[in-house]
Amino acid sequence: FFTQKTAYEIRLSLVGSEMCIRDSNMADVDPGKRPLSPHLTIYRPQVTSISSIFIRITGNALVFSTLLLVAWFLAAAIGPKTFNVMHFIISSWLGKIMMILSLWALWYHSLGGIRHLVWDTGRVLELKTAEIMGWAMILGSFLLTIITLWLIKG
């Protein structure tokens, strides 16, 4: 399950965006006869591609939520009136939803990073195990979010 692969074995089992390395022999084909890149609507969504897209989305969302928390801390440093405004925003129902989604995004993005660290070692690159890891990321992020919220609420 976790055995080290040779470069040739890795090349044959790459998933997602890493497949371009495997398909690099397309550069030798006559450019006039090369197939055009298909549109996204042609592809059947896969766990690996969807999880890759969500890694990018959660990364960008975390930038926004971090800026919101920094604004909250700056408001505390500026004074009580400014802090009360920012605290009202963050503690409102919309702010609470944003913070919970940010917590989920943090767990999802972290698990995605761990998955990529494992992939960088050349392990778990087979399509079936990559799909299992994708589902583990999705389920794990929800479970860790629920556990974290439970711990925070005490």
PDB file of C-alpha atoms in Angstrom:
ATOM      1  CA  PHE A   1       0.000   0.000   0.000  1.00  0.00           C
ATOM      2  CA  PHE A   2       2.727   2.498   0.936  1.00  0.00           C
ATOM      3  CA  THR A   3       5.644   1.114  -1.086  1.00  0.00           C
ATOM      4  CA  GLN A   4       8.090   3.385  -2.885  1.00  0.00           C
ATOM      5  CA  LYS A   5       7.521   3.584  -6.657  1.00  0.00           C
ATOM      6  CA  THR A   6      10.040   3.943  -9.440  1.00  0.00           C
ATOM      7  CA  ALA A   7       9.875   7.052 -11.642  1.00  0.00           C
ATOM      8  CA  TYR A   8       8.377   4.969 -14.446  1.00  0.00           C
ATOM      9  CA  GLU A   9       5.632   3.580 -12.170  1.00  0.00           C
ATOM     10  CA  ILE A  10       4.853   7.068 -10.864  1.00  0.00           C
ATOM     11  CA  ARG A  11       4.628   8.420 -14.405  1.00  0.00           C
ATOM     12  CA  LEU A  12       2.023   5.803 -15.349  1.00  0.00           C
ATOM     13  CA  SER A  13      -0.192   6.399 -12.310  1.00  0.00           C
ATOM     14  CA  LEU A  14      -0.325  10.176 -12.009  1.00  0.00           C
ATOM     15  CA  VAL A  15      -3.727  11.746 -11.402  1.00  0.00           C
ATOM     16  CA  GLY A  16      -5.246  15.166 -11.941  1.00  0.00           C
ATOM     17  CA  SER A  17      -3.134  18.046 -13.157  1.00  0.00           C
ATOM     18  CA  GLU A  18       0.009  15.950 -12.772  1.00  0.00           C
ATOM     19  CA  MET A  19      -1.093  13.926 -15.816  1.00  0.00           C
ATOM     20  CA  CYS A  20       0.490  16.548 -18.064  1.00  0.00           C
ATOM     21  CA  ILE A  21       3.875  15.097 -17.100  1.00  0.00           C
ATOM     22  CA  ARG A  22       2.755  11.654 -18.235  1.00  0.00           C
ATOM     23  CA  ASP A  23       1.361  13.050 -21.469  1.00  0.00           C
ATOM     24  CA  SER A  24       4.449  15.151 -22.233  1.00  0.00           C
ATOM     25  CA  ASN A  25       5.153  12.969 -25.280  1.00  0.00           C
ATOM     26  CA  MET A  26       2.430  15.023 -27.029  1.00  0.00           C
ATOM     27  CA  ALA A  27       5.119  17.651 -27.687  1.00  0.00           C
ATOM     28  CA  ASP A  28       6.568  15.326 -30.360  1.00  0.00           C
ATOM     29  CA  VAL A  29       3.310  15.243 -32.347  1.00  0.00           C
ATOM     30  CA  ASP A  30       2.824  17.499 -35.359  1.00  0.00           C
ATOM     31  CA  PRO A  31       1.117  20.647 -33.968  1.00  0.00           C
ATOM     32  CA  GLY A  32      -1.416  20.639 -36.820  1.00  0.00           C
ATOM     33  CA  LYS A  33      -2.651  17.182 -35.801  1.00  0.00           C
ATOM     34  CA  ARG A  34      -2.667  17.693 -32.041  1.00  0.00           C
ATOM     35  CA  PRO A  35      -6.078  17.465 -30.403  1.00  0.00           C
ATOM     36  CA  LEU A  36      -7.570  20.673 -29.038  1.00  0.00           C
ATOM     37  CA  SER A  37      -8.001  20.975 -25.293  1.00  0.00           C
ATOM     38  CA  PRO A  38     -11.523  19.829 -24.447  1.00  0.00           C
ATOM     39  CA  HIS A  39     -13.823  22.099 -22.514  1.00  0.00           C
ATOM     40  CA  LEU A  40     -14.596  21.325 -18.872  1.00  0.00           C
ATOM     41  CA  THR A  41     -18.118  20.209 -19.776  1.00  0.00           C
ATOM     42  CA  ILE A  42     -16.692  17.178 -21.581  1.00  0.00           C
ATOM     43  CA  TYR A  43     -14.935  15.809 -18.509  1.00  0.00           C
ATOM     44  CA  ARG A  44     -16.773  13.662 -15.983  1.00  0.00           C
ATOM     45  CA  PRO A  45     -16.167  15.188 -12.532  1.00  0.00           C
ATOM     46  CA  GLN A  46     -13.883  13.032 -10.389  1.00  0.00           C
ATOM     47  CA  VAL A  47     -13.089  13.213  -6.707  1.00  0.00           C
ATOM     48  CA  THR A  48      -9.470  14.087  -7.491  1.00  0.00           C
ATOM     49  CA  SER A  49     -10.344  16.976  -9.799  1.00  0.00           C
ATOM     50  CA  ILE A  50     -13.102  18.351  -7.561  1.00  0.00           C
ATOM     51  CA  SER A  51     -10.856  18.178  -4.489  1.00  0.00           C
ATOM     52  CA  SER A  52      -8.107  19.966  -6.415  1.00  0.00           C
ATOM     53  CA  ILE A  53     -10.515  22.752  -7.369  1.00  0.00           C
ATOM     54  CA  PHE A  54     -11.705  23.058  -3.768  1.00  0.00           C
ATOM     55  CA  ILE A  55      -8.096  23.272  -2.540  1.00  0.00           C
ATOM     56  CA  ARG A  56      -7.725  26.417  -4.650  1.00  0.00           C
ATOM     57  CA  ILE A  57     -11.089  27.831  -3.557  1.00  0.00           C
ATOM     58  CA  THR A  58     -10.428  27.203   0.138  1.00  0.00           C
ATOM     59  CA  GLY A  59      -6.965  28.734  -0.153  1.00  0.00           C
ATOM     60  CA  ASN A  60      -8.441  31.947  -1.522  1.00  0.00           C
ATOM     61  CA  ALA A  61     -11.261  31.913   1.032  1.00  0.00           C
ATOM     62  CA  LEU A  62      -8.706  31.572   3.834  1.00  0.00           C
ATOM     63  CA  VAL A  63      -6.967  34.731   2.635  1.00  0.00           C
ATOM     64  CA  PHE A  64     -10.262  36.620   2.964  1.00  0.00           C
ATOM     65  CA  SER A  65     -11.066  35.208   6.412  1.00  0.00           C
ATOM     66  CA  THR A  66      -7.545  35.958   7.613  1.00  0.00           C
ATOM     67  CA  LEU A  67      -7.946  39.571   6.511  1.00  0.00           C
ATOM     68  CA  LEU A  68     -11.255  39.699   8.388  1.00  0.00           C
ATOM     69  CA  LEU A  69      -9.597  38.434  11.584  1.00  0.00           C
ATOM     70  CA  VAL A  70      -6.718  40.888  11.168  1.00  0.00           C
ATOM     71  CA  ALA A  71      -9.272  43.706  10.808  1.00  0.00           C
ATOM     72  CA  TRP A  72     -10.905  42.482  14.029  1.00  0.00           C
ATOM     73  CA  PHE A  73      -7.565  42.591  15.878  1.00  0.00           C
ATOM     74  CA  LEU A  74      -6.736  46.015  14.425  1.00  0.00           C
ATOM     75  CA  ALA A  75     -10.123  47.280  15.536  1.00  0.00           C
ATOM     76  CA  ALA A  76      -9.319  46.092  19.063  1.00  0.00           C
ATOM     77  CA  ALA A  77      -6.056  48.024  18.926  1.00  0.00           C
ATOM     78  CA  ILE A  78      -7.717  51.194  17.594  1.00  0.00           C
ATOM     79  CA  GLY A  79     -10.359  51.524  20.274  1.00  0.00           C
ATOM     80  CA  PRO A  80     -13.607  50.281  21.782  1.00  0.00           C
ATOM     81  CA  LYS A  81     -15.956  51.896  19.232  1.00  0.00           C
ATOM     82  CA  THR A  82     -14.116  50.385  16.256  1.00  0.00           C
ATOM     83  CA  PHE A  83     -13.856  47.049  18.006  1.00  0.00           C
ATOM     84  CA  ASN A  84     -17.591  47.004  18.770  1.00  0.00           C
ATOM     85  CA  VAL A  85     -18.376  47.512  15.066  1.00  0.00           C
ATOM     86  CA  MET A  86     -16.042  44.697  13.971  1.00  0.00           C
ATOM     87  CA  HIS A  87     -17.208  42.454  16.800  1.00  0.00           C
ATOM     88  CA  PHE A  88     -20.814  43.045  15.721  1.00  0.00           C
ATOM     89  CA  ILE A  89     -19.915  41.991  12.162  1.00  0.00           C
ATOM     90  CA  ILE A  90     -18.038  38.848  13.197  1.00  0.00           C
ATOM     91  CA  SER A  91     -20.560  37.809  15.857  1.00  0.00           C
ATOM     92  CA  SER A  92     -23.595  38.328  13.603  1.00  0.00           C
ATOM     93  CA  TRP A  93     -25.231  35.270  12.051  1.00  0.00           C
ATOM     94  CA  LEU A  94     -23.474  35.984   8.746  1.00  0.00           C
ATOM     95  CA  GLY A  95     -20.137  36.414  10.535  1.00  0.00           C
ATOM     96  CA  LYS A  96     -20.620  33.155  12.431  1.00  0.00           C
ATOM     97  CA  ILE A  97     -21.394  31.297   9.194  1.00  0.00           C
ATOM     98  CA  MET A  98     -18.278  32.813   7.618  1.00  0.00           C
ATOM     99  CA  MET A  99     -16.134  31.769  10.580  1.00  0.00           C
ATOM    100  CA  ILE A 100     -17.512  28.201  10.548  1.00  0.00           C
ATOM    101  CA  LEU A 101     -16.922  27.940   6.795  1.00  0.00           C
ATOM    102  CA  SER A 102     -13.430  29.346   7.323  1.00  0.00           C
ATOM    103  CA  LEU A 103     -12.775  26.687   9.942  1.00  0.00           C
ATOM    104  CA  TRP A 104     -13.926  24.009   7.488  1.00  0.00           C
ATOM    105  CA  ALA A 105     -11.747  25.557   4.761  1.00  0.00           C
ATOM    106  CA  LEU A 106      -8.751  25.510   7.098  1.00  0.00           C
ATOM    107  CA  TRP A 107      -9.210  21.801   7.840  1.00  0.00           C
ATOM    108  CA  TYR A 108      -9.903  20.932   4.199  1.00  0.00           C
ATOM    109  CA  HIS A 109      -6.896  22.886   2.943  1.00  0.00           C
ATOM    110  CA  SER A 110      -4.664  21.360   5.639  1.00  0.00           C
ATOM    111  CA  LEU A 111      -5.740  17.817   4.776  1.00  0.00           C
ATOM    112  CA  GLY A 112      -5.149  18.611   1.105  1.00  0.00           C
ATOM    113  CA  GLY A 113      -1.636  19.736   1.966  1.00  0.00           C
ATOM    114  CA  ILE A 114      -0.995  16.491   3.830  1.00  0.00           C
ATOM    115  CA  ARG A 115      -2.305  14.549   0.822  1.00  0.00           C
ATOM    116  CA  HIS A 116       0.107  16.381  -1.460  1.00  0.00           C
ATOM    117  CA  LEU A 117       2.998  15.743   0.916  1.00  0.00           C
ATOM    118  CA  VAL A 118       2.213  12.019   0.726  1.00  0.00           C
ATOM    119  CA  TRP A 119       1.987  12.231  -3.082  1.00  0.00           C
ATOM    120  CA  ASP A 120       5.354  14.005  -3.189  1.00  0.00           C
ATOM    121  CA  THR A 121       6.936  10.898  -1.700  1.00  0.00           C
ATOM    122  CA  GLY A 122       5.667   8.873  -4.664  1.00  0.00           C
ATOM    123  CA  ARG A 123       3.169   6.927  -2.604  1.00  0.00           C
ATOM    124  CA  VAL A 124      -0.600   6.449  -2.912  1.00  0.00           C
ATOM    125  CA  LEU A 125      -0.679   7.643  -6.526  1.00  0.00           C
ATOM    126  CA  GLU A 126      -2.901   4.898  -7.869  1.00  0.00           C
ATOM    127  CA  LEU A 127      -6.294   6.181  -9.004  1.00  0.00           C
ATOM    128  CA  LYS A 128      -8.290   4.107  -6.501  1.00  0.00           C
ATOM    129  CA  THR A 129      -6.196   5.170  -3.497  1.00  0.00           C
ATOM    130  CA  ALA A 130      -6.160   8.789  -4.725  1.00  0.00           C
ATOM    131  CA  GLU A 131      -9.966   8.699  -4.787  1.00  0.00           C
ATOM    132  CA  ILE A 132     -10.037   7.208  -1.292  1.00  0.00           C
ATOM    133  CA  MET A 133      -7.763   9.995  -0.067  1.00  0.00           C
ATOM    134  CA  GLY A 134     -10.034  12.561  -1.734  1.00  0.00           C
ATOM    135  CA  TRP A 135     -13.067  11.194   0.084  1.00  0.00           C
ATOM    136  CA  ALA A 136     -11.059  11.030   3.312  1.00  0.00           C
ATOM    137  CA  MET A 137     -10.227  14.730   2.876  1.00  0.00           C
ATOM    138  CA  ILE A 138     -13.875  15.645   2.388  1.00  0.00           C
ATOM    139  CA  LEU A 139     -15.225  13.555   5.256  1.00  0.00           C
ATOM    140  CA  GLY A 140     -12.263  14.312   7.496  1.00  0.00           C
ATOM    141  CA  SER A 141     -12.622  18.063   7.064  1.00  0.00           C
ATOM    142  CA  PHE A 142     -16.290  17.942   8.081  1.00  0.00           C
ATOM    143  CA  LEU A 143     -15.555  15.671  11.020  1.00  0.00           C
ATOM    144  CA  LEU A 144     -12.633  17.813  12.230  1.00  0.00           C
ATOM    145  CA  THR A 145     -14.764  20.961  11.876  1.00  0.00           C
ATOM    146  CA  ILE A 146     -17.513  19.424  14.005  1.00  0.00           C
ATOM    147  CA  ILE A 147     -14.997  18.240  16.616  1.00  0.00           C
ATOM    148  CA  THR A 148     -13.334  21.670  16.724  1.00  0.00           C
ATOM    149  CA  LEU A 149     -16.685  23.435  17.134  1.00  0.00           C
ATOM    150  CA  TRP A 150     -17.626  20.981  19.877  1.00  0.00           C
ATOM    151  CA  LEU A 151     -14.332  21.661  21.673  1.00  0.00           C
ATOM    152  CA  ILE A 152     -14.767  25.422  21.339  1.00  0.00           C
ATOM    153  CA  LYS A 153     -18.332  25.346  22.683  1.00  0.00           C
ATOM    154  CA  GLY A 154     -17.188  23.110  25.523  1.00  0.00           C
TER     155      GLY A 154
END
